[in-house]
Amino acid sequence: MDHDRHAPNDTHFPVVTGEPPKCRSIYVYVLFRAKGPSVTPPQEPEPSAPLTPAQAFDALYAFCAPALVRQTYLLTGRRELARESVERAFQLAWQRWPEVARDRDPGGWVRAAAYDCALSPWHRFHPRYRHPEAPPADPSDRTLLAALLELPPPYRRTLLLYDGVGLDLPETAAETEASTPAAAGRLLHAREVVAARLPDLADPPELRRRLAALAATERLRAAKPPQVRTGSERRTRFWTHAAIACTVTLIGTTSFVLSTAPTHYEPPVAVGRAIEGLPPRVSQGALSHKEAELRAWLRSRTAHGPERLVPLGR
Protein backbone atom coordinates (compact mmCIF):
# COMPACT_ATOMS: atom_id res chain seq x y z
CA MET A 1 0.00 0.00 0.00
CA ASP A 2 1.35 3.41 -0.96
CA HIS A 3 0.08 5.77 1.72
CA ASP A 4 1.72 8.87 0.20
CA ARG A 5 -0.47 9.15 -2.86
CA HIS A 6 -2.61 11.93 -1.35
CA ALA A 7 -0.14 13.36 1.17
CA PRO A 8 1.50 16.06 -1.05
CA ASN A 9 -1.86 17.75 -1.73
CA ASP A 10 -3.24 17.26 1.76
CA THR A 11 -5.48 19.92 3.26
CA HIS A 12 -6.27 20.14 6.96
CA PHE A 13 -9.81 19.71 8.21
CA PRO A 14 -10.09 21.05 11.76
CA VAL A 15 -13.41 19.31 12.40
CA VAL A 16 -11.93 15.93 11.57
CA THR A 17 -8.34 16.24 12.68
CA GLY A 18 -8.95 18.18 15.86
CA GLU A 19 -7.50 15.34 17.88
CA PRO A 20 -4.58 13.20 16.69
CA PRO A 21 -5.13 9.45 16.39
CA LYS A 22 -4.62 7.55 19.58
CA CYS A 23 -2.37 4.81 18.19
CA ARG A 24 0.11 4.37 15.40
CA SER A 25 0.96 1.21 13.54
CA ILE A 26 3.99 -0.75 14.70
CA TYR A 27 3.56 -3.62 12.27
CA VAL A 28 6.98 -2.95 10.85
CA TYR A 29 8.65 -4.10 14.08
CA VAL A 30 7.29 -7.60 13.60
CA LEU A 31 9.93 -8.37 11.00
CA PHE A 32 12.82 -7.58 13.35
CA ARG A 33 12.07 -10.23 15.97
CA ALA A 34 13.57 -13.67 15.76
CA LYS A 35 10.76 -15.56 17.46
CA GLY A 36 7.89 -15.29 19.90
CA PRO A 37 4.27 -14.22 19.46
CA SER A 38 4.53 -10.94 21.38
CA VAL A 39 5.94 -7.95 19.55
CA THR A 40 7.91 -5.15 21.18
CA PRO A 41 9.90 -2.52 19.28
CA PRO A 42 13.62 -3.31 19.81
CA GLN A 43 15.53 -0.85 21.94
CA GLU A 44 18.90 -1.51 20.35
CA PRO A 45 19.76 -3.67 17.35
CA GLU A 46 21.30 -6.92 18.50
CA PRO A 47 23.13 -9.31 16.20
CA SER A 48 20.98 -12.35 15.62
CA ALA A 49 20.26 -14.87 12.96
CA PRO A 50 18.04 -13.56 10.16
CA LEU A 51 14.42 -14.57 10.18
CA THR A 52 13.20 -17.22 7.83
CA PRO A 53 10.18 -16.32 5.69
CA ALA A 54 7.98 -18.66 7.74
CA GLN A 55 9.11 -17.12 11.03
CA ALA A 56 8.51 -13.58 9.78
CA PHE A 57 5.08 -14.52 8.46
CA ASP A 58 4.12 -16.25 11.71
CA ALA A 59 5.21 -13.22 13.72
CA LEU A 60 3.19 -10.87 11.52
CA TYR A 61 0.17 -13.15 11.72
CA ALA A 62 0.37 -13.52 15.51
CA PHE A 63 0.57 -9.74 15.89
CA CYS A 64 -2.08 -8.67 13.36
CA ALA A 65 -4.62 -11.47 12.94
CA PRO A 66 -6.55 -11.29 16.27
CA ALA A 67 -7.17 -7.54 16.03
CA LEU A 68 -7.79 -7.72 12.30
CA VAL A 69 -10.55 -10.31 12.74
CA ARG A 70 -12.32 -7.98 15.20
CA GLN A 71 -11.97 -5.04 12.83
CA THR A 72 -13.38 -7.05 9.95
CA TYR A 73 -16.29 -8.10 12.15
CA LEU A 74 -17.17 -4.43 12.69
CA LEU A 75 -16.91 -3.95 8.93
CA THR A 76 -19.25 -6.83 7.99
CA GLY A 77 -21.25 -7.80 11.10
CA ARG A 78 -20.49 -11.48 10.36
CA ARG A 79 -18.13 -13.52 12.47
CA GLU A 80 -17.38 -16.32 10.02
CA LEU A 81 -16.94 -13.94 7.11
CA ALA A 82 -14.50 -11.88 9.16
CA ARG A 83 -12.40 -14.95 9.96
CA GLU A 84 -12.41 -16.17 6.37
CA SER A 85 -11.51 -12.72 5.01
CA VAL A 86 -8.53 -12.38 7.32
CA GLU A 87 -7.38 -15.90 6.54
CA ARG A 88 -7.69 -15.25 2.81
CA ALA A 89 -5.75 -11.98 3.14
CA PHE A 90 -2.87 -13.72 4.90
CA GLN A 91 -2.91 -16.46 2.28
CA LEU A 92 -2.44 -13.79 -0.37
CA ALA A 93 0.33 -12.26 1.74
CA TRP A 94 2.14 -15.61 1.94
CA GLN A 95 1.82 -16.08 -1.83
CA ARG A 96 3.39 -12.63 -2.35
CA TRP A 97 5.65 -12.70 0.68
CA PRO A 98 8.74 -11.14 -0.97
CA GLU A 99 6.61 -8.12 -1.87
CA VAL A 100 4.84 -7.95 1.51
CA ALA A 101 8.03 -8.42 3.54
CA ARG A 102 9.65 -5.44 1.81
CA ASP A 103 6.59 -3.23 2.25
CA ARG A 104 7.03 -0.45 4.78
CA ASP A 105 3.70 -1.42 6.41
CA PRO A 106 3.06 -5.16 6.02
CA GLY A 107 0.13 -5.00 8.41
CA GLY A 108 -1.49 -2.30 6.31
CA TRP A 109 -1.05 -4.45 3.20
CA VAL A 110 -2.83 -7.37 4.87
CA ARG A 111 -5.51 -5.10 6.34
CA ALA A 112 -6.34 -3.63 2.93
CA ALA A 113 -6.58 -7.13 1.43
CA ALA A 114 -8.81 -8.35 4.27
CA TYR A 115 -11.15 -5.35 3.96
CA ASP A 116 -11.40 -5.81 0.18
CA CYS A 117 -12.23 -9.48 0.61
CA ALA A 118 -14.78 -8.79 3.35
CA LEU A 119 -16.57 -6.11 1.30
CA SER A 120 -16.64 -8.13 -1.91
CA PRO A 121 -20.13 -8.04 -3.46
CA TRP A 122 -19.89 -11.73 -4.41
CA HIS A 123 -20.60 -12.80 -0.83
CA ARG A 124 -24.28 -11.99 -1.33
CA PHE A 125 -24.60 -14.98 -3.67
CA HIS A 126 -23.29 -17.43 -1.07
CA PRO A 127 -26.15 -19.31 0.62
CA ARG A 128 -24.45 -19.07 4.00
CA TYR A 129 -24.42 -15.26 3.93
CA ARG A 130 -27.97 -14.63 2.76
CA HIS A 131 -29.35 -14.51 6.31
CA PRO A 132 -28.06 -12.25 9.12
CA GLU A 133 -26.15 -13.66 12.04
CA ALA A 134 -27.10 -13.38 15.68
CA PRO A 135 -26.56 -9.78 16.89
CA PRO A 136 -24.58 -8.90 20.04
CA ALA A 137 -26.25 -9.51 23.36
CA ASP A 138 -25.97 -5.94 24.66
CA PRO A 139 -28.70 -3.58 23.30
CA SER A 140 -26.31 -0.65 22.89
CA ASP A 141 -23.86 -2.87 20.99
CA ARG A 142 -26.67 -4.02 18.72
CA THR A 143 -27.64 -0.43 18.01
CA LEU A 144 -24.05 0.57 17.26
CA LEU A 145 -23.48 -2.39 14.95
CA ALA A 146 -26.76 -1.73 13.16
CA ALA A 147 -25.76 1.90 12.66
CA LEU A 148 -22.41 0.83 11.22
CA LEU A 149 -24.04 -1.64 8.83
CA GLU A 150 -26.45 1.03 7.60
CA LEU A 151 -23.52 3.01 6.22
CA PRO A 152 -22.34 2.41 2.65
CA PRO A 153 -19.18 0.26 2.57
CA PRO A 154 -16.78 3.13 1.71
CA TYR A 155 -18.14 5.27 4.56
CA ARG A 156 -18.03 2.36 6.98
CA ARG A 157 -14.46 1.57 5.99
CA THR A 158 -13.37 5.18 6.37
CA LEU A 159 -14.90 5.43 9.84
CA LEU A 160 -13.29 2.19 10.96
CA LEU A 161 -9.85 3.14 9.66
CA TYR A 162 -9.84 6.60 11.21
CA ASP A 163 -11.75 6.13 14.47
CA GLY A 164 -11.15 2.41 14.95
CA VAL A 165 -7.64 1.65 13.69
CA GLY A 166 -6.25 5.14 14.31
CA LEU A 167 -4.91 6.11 10.88
CA ASP A 168 -4.62 9.76 10.01
CA LEU A 169 -6.70 11.31 7.25
CA PRO A 170 -4.19 11.04 4.34
CA GLU A 171 -3.50 7.37 5.16
CA THR A 172 -7.22 6.69 5.37
CA ALA A 173 -7.78 8.38 2.02
CA ALA A 174 -4.96 6.40 0.41
CA GLU A 175 -6.20 3.05 1.70
CA THR A 176 -9.77 3.73 0.61
CA GLU A 177 -8.53 5.00 -2.80
CA ALA A 178 -10.14 8.40 -2.38
CA SER A 179 -8.98 11.98 -2.19
CA THR A 180 -8.41 13.55 1.19
CA PRO A 181 -11.47 15.86 0.95
CA ALA A 182 -13.64 12.91 -0.07
CA ALA A 183 -12.39 10.85 2.88
CA ALA A 184 -13.10 13.75 5.23
CA GLY A 185 -16.64 14.06 3.89
CA ARG A 186 -17.25 10.35 4.30
CA LEU A 187 -15.95 10.45 7.85
CA LEU A 188 -18.15 13.38 8.86
CA HIS A 189 -21.23 11.80 7.30
CA ALA A 190 -20.55 8.46 9.01
CA ARG A 191 -20.16 10.17 12.38
CA GLU A 192 -23.45 12.02 11.86
CA VAL A 193 -25.29 8.78 11.09
CA VAL A 194 -23.90 7.06 14.18
CA ALA A 195 -24.60 10.09 16.38
CA ALA A 196 -28.20 10.17 15.14
CA ARG A 197 -28.72 6.62 16.42
CA LEU A 198 -26.56 6.99 19.53
CA PRO A 199 -26.28 10.65 20.65
CA ASP A 200 -23.75 9.80 23.34
CA LEU A 201 -21.28 8.80 20.58
CA ALA A 202 -21.14 12.26 19.02
CA ASP A 203 -17.78 12.74 20.76
CA PRO A 204 -15.04 11.01 18.62
CA PRO A 205 -13.04 9.69 21.61
CA GLU A 206 -16.18 8.06 23.00
CA LEU A 207 -16.91 6.57 19.58
CA ARG A 208 -13.40 5.10 19.44
CA ARG A 209 -13.82 3.60 22.89
CA ARG A 210 -17.19 2.04 22.00
CA LEU A 211 -15.85 0.59 18.74
CA ALA A 212 -13.00 -1.05 20.62
CA ALA A 213 -15.37 -2.35 23.29
CA LEU A 214 -17.77 -3.76 20.69
CA ALA A 215 -14.95 -5.58 18.92
CA ALA A 216 -13.61 -6.95 22.21
CA THR A 217 -16.93 -8.41 23.36
CA GLU A 218 -17.04 -10.96 20.54
CA ARG A 219 -15.11 -14.20 20.88
CA LEU A 220 -13.41 -14.24 17.52
CA ARG A 221 -10.50 -16.55 16.89
CA ALA A 222 -8.14 -16.81 13.95
CA ALA A 223 -6.59 -19.96 12.57
CA LYS A 224 -3.03 -20.96 13.40
CA PRO A 225 -0.24 -19.59 11.19
CA PRO A 226 0.88 -23.02 9.90
CA GLN A 227 -2.67 -23.76 8.80
CA VAL A 228 -2.82 -20.48 6.87
CA ARG A 229 0.51 -21.12 5.19
CA THR A 230 -0.51 -24.68 4.31
CA GLY A 231 -3.83 -23.48 2.92
CA SER A 232 -2.07 -20.83 0.85
CA GLU A 233 0.36 -23.38 -0.59
CA ARG A 234 -2.48 -25.80 -1.29
CA ARG A 235 -4.45 -23.11 -3.07
CA THR A 236 -1.38 -22.15 -5.10
CA ARG A 237 -0.79 -25.76 -6.16
CA PHE A 238 -4.44 -26.13 -7.13
CA TRP A 239 -4.45 -23.06 -9.36
CA THR A 240 -1.09 -24.03 -10.83
CA HIS A 241 -2.39 -27.48 -11.75
CA ALA A 242 -5.58 -25.92 -13.11
CA ALA A 243 -3.56 -23.54 -15.27
CA ILE A 244 -1.41 -26.41 -16.56
CA ALA A 245 -4.52 -28.48 -17.35
CA CYS A 246 -6.13 -25.58 -19.20
CA THR A 247 -2.93 -25.00 -21.16
CA VAL A 248 -2.65 -28.67 -22.13
CA THR A 249 -6.32 -28.73 -23.15
CA LEU A 250 -5.86 -25.61 -25.25
CA ILE A 251 -2.78 -27.03 -26.94
CA GLY A 252 -4.55 -30.32 -27.65
CA THR A 253 -7.60 -28.56 -29.08
CA THR A 254 -5.43 -26.36 -31.28
CA SER A 255 -3.47 -29.38 -32.55
CA PHE A 256 -6.67 -31.25 -33.36
CA VAL A 257 -8.09 -28.30 -35.26
CA LEU A 258 -4.89 -27.82 -37.22
CA SER A 259 -4.71 -31.51 -38.12
CA THR A 260 -8.32 -31.71 -39.31
CA ALA A 261 -8.61 -28.34 -41.03
CA PRO A 262 -8.54 -28.32 -44.90
CA THR A 263 -5.19 -27.51 -46.53
CA HIS A 264 -6.56 -25.88 -49.69
CA TYR A 265 -9.42 -23.70 -50.67
CA GLU A 266 -12.65 -25.39 -51.64
CA PRO A 267 -15.18 -23.11 -53.31
CA PRO A 268 -18.65 -23.39 -51.88
CA VAL A 269 -21.35 -25.24 -53.80
CA ALA A 270 -23.57 -22.86 -55.69
CA VAL A 271 -27.12 -22.48 -54.57
CA GLY A 272 -29.52 -24.58 -56.70
CA ARG A 273 -31.81 -22.83 -59.17
CA ALA A 274 -35.09 -23.95 -60.70
CA ILE A 275 -34.83 -25.17 -64.36
CA GLU A 276 -37.14 -23.35 -66.70
CA GLY A 277 -38.45 -24.19 -70.21
CA LEU A 278 -39.41 -27.85 -69.63
CA PRO A 279 -42.91 -29.05 -70.61
CA PRO A 280 -45.15 -29.71 -67.69
CA ARG A 281 -45.39 -33.28 -66.46
CA VAL A 282 -48.56 -34.95 -67.64
CA SER A 283 -50.13 -37.47 -65.36
CA GLN A 284 -50.97 -40.90 -66.87
CA GLY A 285 -54.66 -41.59 -67.18
CA ALA A 286 -56.61 -44.85 -67.30
CA LEU A 287 -55.77 -47.44 -70.08
CA SER A 288 -58.21 -47.87 -72.91
CA HIS A 289 -59.77 -51.23 -73.71
CA LYS A 290 -57.29 -51.88 -76.51
CA GLU A 291 -54.29 -50.92 -74.37
CA ALA A 292 -55.49 -53.16 -71.57
CA GLU A 293 -55.73 -56.14 -73.96
CA LEU A 294 -52.21 -55.45 -75.26
CA ARG A 295 -50.83 -55.35 -71.72
CA ALA A 296 -52.50 -58.65 -70.89
CA TRP A 297 -51.14 -60.27 -74.07
CA LEU A 298 -47.61 -59.06 -73.36
CA ARG A 299 -47.67 -60.33 -69.82
CA SER A 300 -48.91 -63.78 -70.94
CA ARG A 301 -46.32 -64.12 -73.69
CA THR A 302 -43.26 -63.17 -71.65
CA ALA A 303 -44.01 -65.28 -68.59
CA HIS A 304 -42.01 -68.30 -69.87
CA GLY A 305 -40.28 -69.63 -73.00
CA PRO A 306 -37.48 -68.41 -75.20
CA GLU A 307 -39.33 -65.28 -76.11
CA ARG A 308 -37.97 -63.72 -72.94
CA LEU A 309 -34.41 -63.97 -74.27
CA VAL A 310 -34.72 -64.03 -78.07
CA PRO A 311 -36.65 -61.24 -79.74
CA LEU A 312 -39.43 -62.19 -82.08
CA GLY A 313 -38.63 -62.05 -85.80
CA ARG A 314 -40.68 -59.90 -88.04
Coordinates of C-alpha atoms in Angstrom, one line a residue:
M1 CA 0.0 0.0 0.0
D2 CA 1.4 3.4 -1.0
H3 CA 0.1 5.8 1.7
D4 CA 1.7 8.9 0.2
R5 CA -0.5 9.2 -2.9
H6 CA -2.6 11.9 -1.4
A7 CA -0.1 13.4 1.2
P8 CA 1.5 16.1 -1.0
N9 CA -1.9 17.8 -1.7
D10 CA -3.2 17.3 1.8
T11 CA -5.5 19.9 3.3
H12 CA -6.3 20.1 7.0
F13 CA -9.8 19.7 8.2
P14 CA -10.1 21.1 11.8
V15 CA -13.4 19.3 12.4
V16 CA -11.9 15.9 11.6
T17 CA -8.3 16.2 12.7
G18 CA -9.0 18.2 15.9
E19 CA -7.5 15.3 17.9
P20 CA -4.6 13.2 16.7
P21 CA -5.1 9.5 16.4
K22 CA -4.6 7.5 19.6
C23 CA -2.4 4.8 18.2
R24 CA 0.1 4.4 15.4
S25 CA 1.0 1.2 13.5
I26 CA 4.0 -0.8 14.7
Y27 CA 3.6 -3.6 12.3
V28 CA 7.0 -2.9 10.8
Y29 CA 8.7 -4.1 14.1
V30 CA 7.3 -7.6 13.6
L31 CA 9.9 -8.4 11.0
F32 CA 12.8 -7.6 13.4
R33 CA 12.1 -10.2 16.0
A34 CA 13.6 -13.7 15.8
K35 CA 10.8 -15.6 17.5
G36 CA 7.9 -15.3 19.9
P37 CA 4.3 -14.2 19.5
S38 CA 4.5 -10.9 21.4
V39 CA 5.9 -8.0 19.5
T40 CA 7.9 -5.1 21.2
P41 CA 9.9 -2.5 19.3
P42 CA 13.6 -3.3 19.8
Q43 CA 15.5 -0.8 21.9
E44 CA 18.9 -1.5 20.4
P45 CA 19.8 -3.7 17.4
E46 CA 21.3 -6.9 18.5
P47 CA 23.1 -9.3 16.2
S48 CA 21.0 -12.3 15.6
A49 CA 20.3 -14.9 13.0
P50 CA 18.0 -13.6 10.2
L51 CA 14.4 -14.6 10.2
T52 CA 13.2 -17.2 7.8
P53 CA 10.2 -16.3 5.7
A54 CA 8.0 -18.7 7.7
Q55 CA 9.1 -17.1 11.0
A56 CA 8.5 -13.6 9.8
F57 CA 5.1 -14.5 8.5
D58 CA 4.1 -16.3 11.7
A59 CA 5.2 -13.2 13.7
L60 CA 3.2 -10.9 11.5
Y61 CA 0.2 -13.2 11.7
A62 CA 0.4 -13.5 15.5
F63 CA 0.6 -9.7 15.9
C64 CA -2.1 -8.7 13.4
A65 CA -4.6 -11.5 12.9
P66 CA -6.5 -11.3 16.3
A67 CA -7.2 -7.5 16.0
L68 CA -7.8 -7.7 12.3
V69 CA -10.5 -10.3 12.7
R70 CA -12.3 -8.0 15.2
Q71 CA -12.0 -5.0 12.8
T72 CA -13.4 -7.0 10.0
Y73 CA -16.3 -8.1 12.1
L74 CA -17.2 -4.4 12.7
L75 CA -16.9 -4.0 8.9
T76 CA -19.2 -6.8 8.0
G77 CA -21.2 -7.8 11.1
R78 CA -20.5 -11.5 10.4
R79 CA -18.1 -13.5 12.5
E80 CA -17.4 -16.3 10.0
L81 CA -16.9 -13.9 7.1
A82 CA -14.5 -11.9 9.2
R83 CA -12.4 -14.9 10.0
E84 CA -12.4 -16.2 6.4
S85 CA -11.5 -12.7 5.0
V86 CA -8.5 -12.4 7.3
E87 CA -7.4 -15.9 6.5
R88 CA -7.7 -15.3 2.8
A89 CA -5.7 -12.0 3.1
F90 CA -2.9 -13.7 4.9
Q91 CA -2.9 -16.5 2.3
L92 CA -2.4 -13.8 -0.4
A93 CA 0.3 -12.3 1.7
W94 CA 2.1 -15.6 1.9
Q95 CA 1.8 -16.1 -1.8
R96 CA 3.4 -12.6 -2.3
W97 CA 5.6 -12.7 0.7
P98 CA 8.7 -11.1 -1.0
E99 CA 6.6 -8.1 -1.9
V100 CA 4.8 -8.0 1.5
A101 CA 8.0 -8.4 3.5
R102 CA 9.7 -5.4 1.8
D103 CA 6.6 -3.2 2.2
R104 CA 7.0 -0.4 4.8
D105 CA 3.7 -1.4 6.4
P106 CA 3.1 -5.2 6.0
G107 CA 0.1 -5.0 8.4
G108 CA -1.5 -2.3 6.3
W109 CA -1.0 -4.5 3.2
V110 CA -2.8 -7.4 4.9
R111 CA -5.5 -5.1 6.3
A112 CA -6.3 -3.6 2.9
A113 CA -6.6 -7.1 1.4
A114 CA -8.8 -8.4 4.3
Y115 CA -11.1 -5.4 4.0
D116 CA -11.4 -5.8 0.2
C117 CA -12.2 -9.5 0.6
A118 CA -14.8 -8.8 3.4
L119 CA -16.6 -6.1 1.3
S120 CA -16.6 -8.1 -1.9
P121 CA -20.1 -8.0 -3.5
W122 CA -19.9 -11.7 -4.4
H123 CA -20.6 -12.8 -0.8
R124 CA -24.3 -12.0 -1.3
F125 CA -24.6 -15.0 -3.7
H126 CA -23.3 -17.4 -1.1
P127 CA -26.2 -19.3 0.6
R128 CA -24.4 -19.1 4.0
Y129 CA -24.4 -15.3 3.9
R130 CA -28.0 -14.6 2.8
H131 CA -29.4 -14.5 6.3
P132 CA -28.1 -12.2 9.1
E133 CA -26.1 -13.7 12.0
A134 CA -27.1 -13.4 15.7
P135 CA -26.6 -9.8 16.9
P136 CA -24.6 -8.9 20.0
A137 CA -26.3 -9.5 23.4
D138 CA -26.0 -5.9 24.7
P139 CA -28.7 -3.6 23.3
S140 CA -26.3 -0.6 22.9
D141 CA -23.9 -2.9 21.0
R142 CA -26.7 -4.0 18.7
T143 CA -27.6 -0.4 18.0
L144 CA -24.1 0.6 17.3
L145 CA -23.5 -2.4 15.0
A146 CA -26.8 -1.7 13.2
A147 CA -25.8 1.9 12.7
L148 CA -22.4 0.8 11.2
L149 CA -24.0 -1.6 8.8
E150 CA -26.5 1.0 7.6
L151 CA -23.5 3.0 6.2
P152 CA -22.3 2.4 2.6
P153 CA -19.2 0.3 2.6
P154 CA -16.8 3.1 1.7
Y155 CA -18.1 5.3 4.6
R156 CA -18.0 2.4 7.0
R157 CA -14.5 1.6 6.0
T158 CA -13.4 5.2 6.4
L159 CA -14.9 5.4 9.8
L160 CA -13.3 2.2 11.0
L161 CA -9.8 3.1 9.7
Y162 CA -9.8 6.6 11.2
D163 CA -11.7 6.1 14.5
G164 CA -11.1 2.4 14.9
V165 CA -7.6 1.7 13.7
G166 CA -6.2 5.1 14.3
L167 CA -4.9 6.1 10.9
D168 CA -4.6 9.8 10.0
L169 CA -6.7 11.3 7.2
P170 CA -4.2 11.0 4.3
E171 CA -3.5 7.4 5.2
T172 CA -7.2 6.7 5.4
A173 CA -7.8 8.4 2.0
A174 CA -5.0 6.4 0.4
E175 CA -6.2 3.1 1.7
T176 CA -9.8 3.7 0.6
E177 CA -8.5 5.0 -2.8
A178 CA -10.1 8.4 -2.4
S179 CA -9.0 12.0 -2.2
T180 CA -8.4 13.6 1.2
P181 CA -11.5 15.9 0.9
A182 CA -13.6 12.9 -0.1
A183 CA -12.4 10.8 2.9
A184 CA -13.1 13.8 5.2
G185 CA -16.6 14.1 3.9
R186 CA -17.3 10.4 4.3
L187 CA -15.9 10.4 7.8
L188 CA -18.1 13.4 8.9
H189 CA -21.2 11.8 7.3
A190 CA -20.6 8.5 9.0
R191 CA -20.2 10.2 12.4
E192 CA -23.5 12.0 11.9
V193 CA -25.3 8.8 11.1
V194 CA -23.9 7.1 14.2
A195 CA -24.6 10.1 16.4
A196 CA -28.2 10.2 15.1
R197 CA -28.7 6.6 16.4
L198 CA -26.6 7.0 19.5
P199 CA -26.3 10.6 20.6
D200 CA -23.7 9.8 23.3
L201 CA -21.3 8.8 20.6
A202 CA -21.1 12.3 19.0
D203 CA -17.8 12.7 20.8
P204 CA -15.0 11.0 18.6
P205 CA -13.0 9.7 21.6
E206 CA -16.2 8.1 23.0
L207 CA -16.9 6.6 19.6
R208 CA -13.4 5.1 19.4
R209 CA -13.8 3.6 22.9
R210 CA -17.2 2.0 22.0
L211 CA -15.9 0.6 18.7
A212 CA -13.0 -1.0 20.6
A213 CA -15.4 -2.3 23.3
L214 CA -17.8 -3.8 20.7
A215 CA -15.0 -5.6 18.9
A216 CA -13.6 -7.0 22.2
T217 CA -16.9 -8.4 23.4
E218 CA -17.0 -11.0 20.5
R219 CA -15.1 -14.2 20.9
L220 CA -13.4 -14.2 17.5
R221 CA -10.5 -16.6 16.9
A222 CA -8.1 -16.8 14.0
A223 CA -6.6 -20.0 12.6
K224 CA -3.0 -21.0 13.4
P225 CA -0.2 -19.6 11.2
P226 CA 0.9 -23.0 9.9
Q227 CA -2.7 -23.8 8.8
V228 CA -2.8 -20.5 6.9
R229 CA 0.5 -21.1 5.2
T230 CA -0.5 -24.7 4.3
G231 CA -3.8 -23.5 2.9
S232 CA -2.1 -20.8 0.8
E233 CA 0.4 -23.4 -0.6
R234 CA -2.5 -25.8 -1.3
R235 CA -4.5 -23.1 -3.1
T236 CA -1.4 -22.2 -5.1
R237 CA -0.8 -25.8 -6.2
F238 CA -4.4 -26.1 -7.1
W239 CA -4.4 -23.1 -9.4
T240 CA -1.1 -24.0 -10.8
H241 CA -2.4 -27.5 -11.7
A242 CA -5.6 -25.9 -13.1
A243 CA -3.6 -23.5 -15.3
I244 CA -1.4 -26.4 -16.6
A245 CA -4.5 -28.5 -17.4
C246 CA -6.1 -25.6 -19.2
T247 CA -2.9 -25.0 -21.2
V248 CA -2.6 -28.7 -22.1
T249 CA -6.3 -28.7 -23.2
L250 CA -5.9 -25.6 -25.3
I251 CA -2.8 -27.0 -26.9
G252 CA -4.6 -30.3 -27.6
T253 CA -7.6 -28.6 -29.1
T254 CA -5.4 -26.4 -31.3
S255 CA -3.5 -29.4 -32.6
F256 CA -6.7 -31.2 -33.4
V257 CA -8.1 -28.3 -35.3
L258 CA -4.9 -27.8 -37.2
S259 CA -4.7 -31.5 -38.1
T260 CA -8.3 -31.7 -39.3
A261 CA -8.6 -28.3 -41.0
P262 CA -8.5 -28.3 -44.9
T263 CA -5.2 -27.5 -46.5
H264 CA -6.6 -25.9 -49.7
Y265 CA -9.4 -23.7 -50.7
E266 CA -12.7 -25.4 -51.6
P267 CA -15.2 -23.1 -53.3
P268 CA -18.7 -23.4 -51.9
V269 CA -21.4 -25.2 -53.8
A270 CA -23.6 -22.9 -55.7
V271 CA -27.1 -22.5 -54.6
G272 CA -29.5 -24.6 -56.7
R273 CA -31.8 -22.8 -59.2
A274 CA -35.1 -23.9 -60.7
I275 CA -34.8 -25.2 -64.4
E276 CA -37.1 -23.4 -66.7
G277 CA -38.5 -24.2 -70.2
L278 CA -39.4 -27.8 -69.6
P279 CA -42.9 -29.1 -70.6
P280 CA -45.1 -29.7 -67.7
R281 CA -45.4 -33.3 -66.5
V282 CA -48.6 -35.0 -67.6
S283 CA -50.1 -37.5 -65.4
Q284 CA -51.0 -40.9 -66.9
G285 CA -54.7 -41.6 -67.2
A286 CA -56.6 -44.8 -67.3
L287 CA -55.8 -47.4 -70.1
S288 CA -58.2 -47.9 -72.9
H289 CA -59.8 -51.2 -73.7
K290 CA -57.3 -51.9 -76.5
E291 CA -54.3 -50.9 -74.4
A292 CA -55.5 -53.2 -71.6
E293 CA -55.7 -56.1 -74.0
L294 CA -52.2 -55.4 -75.3
R295 CA -50.8 -55.4 -71.7
A296 CA -52.5 -58.6 -70.9
W297 CA -51.1 -60.3 -74.1
L298 CA -47.6 -59.1 -73.4
R299 CA -47.7 -60.3 -69.8
S300 CA -48.9 -63.8 -70.9
R301 CA -46.3 -64.1 -73.7
T302 CA -43.3 -63.2 -71.7
A303 CA -44.0 -65.3 -68.6
H304 CA -42.0 -68.3 -69.9
G305 CA -40.3 -69.6 -73.0
P306 CA -37.5 -68.4 -75.2
E307 CA -39.3 -65.3 -76.1
R308 CA -38.0 -63.7 -72.9
L309 CA -34.4 -64.0 -74.3
V310 CA -34.7 -64.0 -78.1
P311 CA -36.6 -61.2 -79.7
L312 CA -39.4 -62.2 -82.1
G313 CA -38.6 -62.1 -85.8
R314 CA -40.7 -59.9 -88.0

